[in-house]
Amino acid sequence: MLSYLVRRLFWFIPVLLVVSAITFVLMRNTPGGPWDRDLEARQVDARTQALLTEYYGLNKPLWRQYVSYVIGDFDKDSKFVCGMVCGNLGPSYRQRGRTVQDILFQPPENKSFWESRFGYSVRLGVMALSIAIVVGIPIGMMAALGQNTWRDYVGLFFATAGISVPSFVMGIFLIIIFGSWLHLISIVPRSWDSISVWILPA
């Protein structure tokens, strides 16, 4: 069992690299970029664009941009700057002077880590996993013990519906039923302090 887990962990690294490389290439080749012209917005002159492109390393070959993002690269002062493997997710293009890891992991002032954006995602993921385990395992056991009975068919129906129906469609239906019809939850919550706010997203 231990050797199986170790093999799976070692496979996780190349899979992660391949997925990140594909995502990186797709993102860099999709239409849209920081210098797309918006006639209603304030325009950036060509010299400023060139300086910013060089500053962010967007003038480098695509393979080097990926290596710089994942492993790291040398800056203008020949100092090595570690990349994603060291937790450095790079600067934010939207919020000047901030890094992506600050935006994700830094909580608001006088708040705990769980109040950060990543903390909210972790809490939501743990709650969703808990619901899946508490609900899914008993239903699966009931379906297995009563094969080809009504319990099996009911479990299969809910499993198939859960996999087939897109989450955004299911979410709208749940909001309509539990929010608009039954008034059991608040559709637009004022805060995330109440446990009832987390039930439908989870």
Coordinates of C-alpha atoms in Angstrom, one line a residue:
M1 CA 0.0 0.0 0.0
L2 CA 2.8 2.4 0.9
S3 CA 4.7 1.7 -2.4
Y4 CA 1.4 2.4 -4.3
L5 CA 1.0 5.7 -2.6
V6 CA 4.7 6.6 -3.2
R7 CA 4.3 5.8 -6.9
R8 CA 1.1 7.9 -7.1
L9 CA 2.9 10.8 -5.5
F10 CA 5.8 10.5 -8.0
W11 CA 3.3 10.4 -10.9
F12 CA 1.7 13.6 -9.5
I13 CA 4.8 15.7 -10.4
P14 CA 4.9 15.0 -14.2
V15 CA 1.1 15.2 -14.5
L16 CA 1.2 18.6 -12.7
L17 CA 4.0 19.8 -15.0
V18 CA 2.2 18.6 -18.2
V19 CA -1.1 20.2 -17.2
S20 CA 0.5 23.5 -16.2
A21 CA 2.5 23.6 -19.5
I22 CA -0.7 23.0 -21.5
T23 CA -2.6 25.6 -19.5
F24 CA 0.3 28.1 -19.9
V25 CA 0.5 27.6 -23.7
L26 CA -3.3 27.9 -24.1
M27 CA -3.5 31.0 -22.0
R28 CA -0.6 32.7 -23.9
N29 CA -2.2 31.9 -27.3
T30 CA -5.8 32.8 -26.6
P31 CA -7.0 36.2 -27.9
G32 CA -6.6 39.1 -25.5
G33 CA -3.7 40.6 -23.8
P34 CA -2.5 43.5 -21.6
W35 CA -2.0 45.8 -24.7
D36 CA -5.3 45.2 -26.4
R37 CA -6.7 48.5 -27.6
D38 CA -9.8 49.8 -25.8
L39 CA -10.7 53.0 -27.5
E40 CA -12.6 54.2 -24.5
A41 CA -9.7 53.6 -22.1
R42 CA -6.5 55.6 -21.6
Q43 CA -4.0 54.4 -24.2
V44 CA -0.4 53.3 -23.3
D45 CA 2.3 54.6 -25.6
A46 CA 4.5 52.1 -27.5
R47 CA 7.7 52.9 -25.4
T48 CA 5.9 52.2 -22.2
Q49 CA 4.5 49.0 -23.6
A50 CA 8.0 47.9 -24.6
L51 CA 9.4 48.7 -21.1
L52 CA 6.6 46.8 -19.3
T53 CA 6.8 43.9 -21.7
E54 CA 10.5 43.6 -20.9
Y55 CA 9.9 44.1 -17.2
Y56 CA 7.4 41.3 -17.0
G57 CA 9.5 39.1 -19.3
L58 CA 6.8 38.9 -22.0
N59 CA 9.5 39.4 -24.7
K60 CA 11.2 36.1 -24.0
P61 CA 10.5 32.9 -25.9
L62 CA 7.5 31.0 -24.7
W63 CA 9.5 28.1 -23.3
R64 CA 11.7 30.4 -21.3
Q65 CA 8.6 32.2 -19.9
Y66 CA 7.3 28.9 -18.7
V67 CA 10.6 27.8 -17.2
S68 CA 10.9 31.3 -15.5
Y69 CA 7.4 30.9 -14.1
V70 CA 7.8 27.4 -12.8
I71 CA 11.5 27.2 -11.8
G72 CA 12.8 30.7 -11.9
D73 CA 15.2 32.9 -13.9
F74 CA 17.9 35.5 -13.5
D75 CA 16.9 39.2 -13.3
K76 CA 18.8 42.2 -14.7
D77 CA 21.2 42.2 -11.8
S78 CA 22.0 38.5 -12.5
K79 CA 20.2 37.5 -9.3
F80 CA 18.3 34.3 -9.4
V81 CA 14.5 34.7 -8.7
C82 CA 12.8 31.5 -7.8
G83 CA 9.5 30.7 -9.4
M84 CA 6.4 28.7 -8.6
V85 CA 8.3 25.9 -7.0
C86 CA 9.2 28.3 -4.2
G87 CA 5.7 29.7 -3.9
N88 CA 6.4 32.7 -6.1
L89 CA 3.3 33.1 -8.4
G90 CA 4.6 36.3 -9.9
P91 CA 3.3 39.9 -9.9
S92 CA -0.3 40.9 -10.4
Y93 CA -1.1 42.7 -13.7
R94 CA -4.3 44.2 -12.2
Q95 CA -3.2 45.3 -8.7
R96 CA 0.0 47.2 -9.1
G97 CA 2.7 46.5 -6.5
R98 CA 1.1 43.3 -5.3
T99 CA 2.0 39.7 -6.0
V100 CA -0.5 36.9 -6.8
Q101 CA 0.4 35.0 -3.6
D102 CA -0.3 38.1 -1.6
I103 CA -3.8 38.4 -3.2
L104 CA -4.5 34.7 -2.6
F105 CA -3.0 34.0 0.8
Q106 CA -2.9 37.4 2.6
P107 CA -6.0 37.9 4.8
P108 CA -7.5 41.3 5.5
E109 CA -6.1 43.2 8.4
N110 CA -6.7 41.7 11.8
K111 CA -8.2 38.5 10.1
S112 CA -7.0 34.9 10.2
F113 CA -5.7 32.9 7.3
W114 CA -9.1 31.3 6.9
E115 CA -10.4 34.8 5.9
S116 CA -8.1 35.0 2.9
R117 CA -9.3 34.1 -0.6
F118 CA -7.4 30.8 -0.5
G119 CA -8.7 30.1 3.0
Y120 CA -12.3 30.5 1.8
S121 CA -11.6 28.0 -1.0
V122 CA -10.0 25.5 1.4
R123 CA -13.0 25.7 3.8
L124 CA -15.4 25.3 0.9
G125 CA -13.5 22.3 -0.5
V126 CA -13.3 20.6 2.9
M127 CA -17.1 21.0 3.4
A128 CA -17.9 19.7 -0.1
L129 CA -15.6 16.7 0.5
S130 CA -17.2 16.0 3.8
I131 CA -20.7 16.1 2.3
A132 CA -19.6 13.8 -0.5
I133 CA -18.2 11.3 2.0
V134 CA -21.1 11.5 4.5
V135 CA -23.8 11.2 1.7
G136 CA -22.0 9.2 -1.0
I137 CA -20.5 6.3 0.9
P138 CA -23.8 5.2 2.6
I139 CA -25.7 5.6 -0.6
G140 CA -23.1 3.6 -2.4
M141 CA -23.2 0.8 0.2
M142 CA -27.0 0.7 0.1
A143 CA -26.9 0.4 -3.7
A144 CA -24.3 -2.3 -3.6
L145 CA -26.1 -4.4 -0.9
G146 CA -29.4 -4.1 -2.8
Q147 CA -28.2 -4.6 -6.3
N148 CA -30.9 -4.4 -9.0
T149 CA -33.5 -3.2 -6.4
W150 CA -35.1 0.2 -6.0
R151 CA -32.3 1.4 -3.7
D152 CA -29.8 0.6 -6.4
Y153 CA -31.8 2.5 -9.1
V154 CA -32.4 5.5 -6.8
G155 CA -28.6 5.7 -6.0
L156 CA -27.8 5.4 -9.7
F157 CA -30.2 8.1 -10.6
F158 CA -28.8 10.6 -8.2
A159 CA -25.2 9.7 -9.1
T160 CA -25.9 10.1 -12.8
A161 CA -27.8 13.3 -12.3
G162 CA -25.0 14.7 -10.1
I163 CA -22.4 13.9 -12.8
S164 CA -24.4 14.9 -15.9
V165 CA -26.0 18.1 -14.8
P166 CA -23.5 21.1 -14.9
S167 CA -22.9 22.6 -11.5
F168 CA -24.0 26.1 -12.6
V169 CA -27.4 24.6 -13.7
M170 CA -27.8 22.6 -10.5
G171 CA -26.8 25.7 -8.5
I172 CA -29.5 27.8 -10.1
F173 CA -32.2 25.1 -9.4
L174 CA -31.1 24.8 -5.8
I175 CA -31.1 28.6 -5.3
I176 CA -34.7 28.8 -6.7
I177 CA -35.9 25.9 -4.6
F178 CA -34.2 26.6 -1.2
G179 CA -33.9 30.4 -1.6
S180 CA -36.9 31.7 -3.5
W181 CA -39.6 29.0 -2.8
L182 CA -38.7 27.6 0.7
H183 CA -36.8 30.7 2.0
L184 CA -34.4 28.5 3.9
I185 CA -31.3 30.4 2.8
S186 CA -30.3 33.9 1.9
I187 CA -29.7 34.3 -1.9
V188 CA -27.4 37.2 -1.4
P189 CA -25.7 36.7 2.0
R190 CA -24.3 39.8 3.8
S191 CA -21.5 37.8 5.4
W192 CA -20.0 34.3 5.4
D193 CA -20.1 33.8 9.2
S194 CA -23.3 31.8 9.2
I195 CA -23.1 28.0 8.4
S196 CA -26.3 28.2 6.3
V197 CA -24.5 30.4 3.7
W198 CA -22.0 27.5 3.0
I199 CA -24.5 24.7 2.5
L200 CA -25.5 25.3 -1.1
P201 CA -22.0 26.1 -2.4
A202 CA -20.6 23.0 -0.7

